[in-house]
Short mmCIF file of C-alpha atoms in Angstrom, two decimals:
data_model
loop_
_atom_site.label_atom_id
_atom_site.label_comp_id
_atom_site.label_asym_id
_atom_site.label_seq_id
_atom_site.Cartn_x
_atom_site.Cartn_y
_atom_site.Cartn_z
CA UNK A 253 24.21 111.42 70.92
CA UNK A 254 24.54 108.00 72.50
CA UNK A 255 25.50 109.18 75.58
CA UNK A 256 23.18 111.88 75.72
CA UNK A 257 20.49 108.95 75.28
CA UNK A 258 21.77 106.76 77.68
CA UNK A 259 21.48 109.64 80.62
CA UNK A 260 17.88 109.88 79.71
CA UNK A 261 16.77 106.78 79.39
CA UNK A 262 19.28 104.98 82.52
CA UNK A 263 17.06 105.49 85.43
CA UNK A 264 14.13 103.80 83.43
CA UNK A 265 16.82 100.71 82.85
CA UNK A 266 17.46 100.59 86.24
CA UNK A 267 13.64 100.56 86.91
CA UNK A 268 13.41 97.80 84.78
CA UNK A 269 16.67 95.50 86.31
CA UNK A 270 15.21 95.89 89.73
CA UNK A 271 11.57 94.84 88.95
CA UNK A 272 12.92 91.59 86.83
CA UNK A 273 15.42 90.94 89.32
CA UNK A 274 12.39 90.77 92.03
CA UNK A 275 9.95 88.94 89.85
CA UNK A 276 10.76 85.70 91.15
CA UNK A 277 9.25 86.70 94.64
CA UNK A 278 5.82 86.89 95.00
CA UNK A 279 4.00 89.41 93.50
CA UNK A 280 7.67 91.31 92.97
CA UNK A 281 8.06 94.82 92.81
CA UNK A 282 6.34 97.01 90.70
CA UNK A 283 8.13 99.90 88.50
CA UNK A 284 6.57 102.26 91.46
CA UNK A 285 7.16 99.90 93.78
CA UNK A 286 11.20 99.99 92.29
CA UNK A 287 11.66 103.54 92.31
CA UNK A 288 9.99 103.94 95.90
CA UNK A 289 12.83 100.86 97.16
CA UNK A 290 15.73 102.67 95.03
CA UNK A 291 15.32 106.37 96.12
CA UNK A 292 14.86 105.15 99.71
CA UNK A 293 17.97 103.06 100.11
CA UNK A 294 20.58 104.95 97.42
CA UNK A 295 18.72 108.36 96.67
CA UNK A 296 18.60 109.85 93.58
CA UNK A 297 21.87 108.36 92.52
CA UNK A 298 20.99 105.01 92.79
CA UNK A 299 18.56 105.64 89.57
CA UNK A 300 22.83 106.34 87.74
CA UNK A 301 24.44 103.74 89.60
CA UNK A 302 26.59 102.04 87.13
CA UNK A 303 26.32 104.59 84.62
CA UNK A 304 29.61 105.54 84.31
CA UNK A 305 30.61 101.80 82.65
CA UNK A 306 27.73 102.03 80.57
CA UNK A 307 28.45 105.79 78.83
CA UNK A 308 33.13 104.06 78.94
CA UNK A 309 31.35 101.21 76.76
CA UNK A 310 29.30 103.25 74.47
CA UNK A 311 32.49 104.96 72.36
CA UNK A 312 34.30 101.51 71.33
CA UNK A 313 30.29 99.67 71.10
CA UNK A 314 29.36 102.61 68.28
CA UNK A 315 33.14 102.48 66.95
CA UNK A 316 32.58 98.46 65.68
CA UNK A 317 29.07 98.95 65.40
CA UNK A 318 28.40 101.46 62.74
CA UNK A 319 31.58 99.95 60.59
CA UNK A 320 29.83 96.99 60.79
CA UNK A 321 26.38 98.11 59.75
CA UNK A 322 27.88 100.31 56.83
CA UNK A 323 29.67 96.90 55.48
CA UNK A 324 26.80 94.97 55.75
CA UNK A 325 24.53 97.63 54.35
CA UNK A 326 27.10 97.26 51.31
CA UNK A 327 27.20 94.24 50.92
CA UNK A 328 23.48 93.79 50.56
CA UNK A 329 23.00 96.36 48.38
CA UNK A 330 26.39 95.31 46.09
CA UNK A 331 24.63 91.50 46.20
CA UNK A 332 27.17 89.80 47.71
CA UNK A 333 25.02 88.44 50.61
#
């Protein structure tokens, strides 16, 4: 399910890392403005560049995460926090 979210959503990320990486400049890009710069200079792949790292990270993130949140849910509810 993560990964199916992360494909979804990673061209919108991408969007987003290109118009705060230009906001320093004036004016910067805006998220049209992005998407206009990206398709022209890497086509539709460069709205998944990087994506493969992102969906190798996501199985080992969700195995500590969700441990993690389970024990802490416990512990709350047990009252040991």
């Amino acid at each position: 399910a993560g990964c199916c979210g992360w494909v979804t959503i990673y061209p919108f990320d991408v969007l987003r890392s290109r118009v705060i990486s230009t906001a320093h400049i004036e004016g910067g890009l805006s998220p049209l403005a992005a998407a206009r710069a990206c398709y022209c200079e890497h086509g539709l792949g460069g709205f998944y560049r990087g994506l493969r790292m992102t969906l190798l990270r996501a199985a080992p993130v969700a195995s500590v995460v969700l441990p993690v949140y389970d024990l802490c849910v416990g512990a709350m509810t047990s009252g040991a926090l």
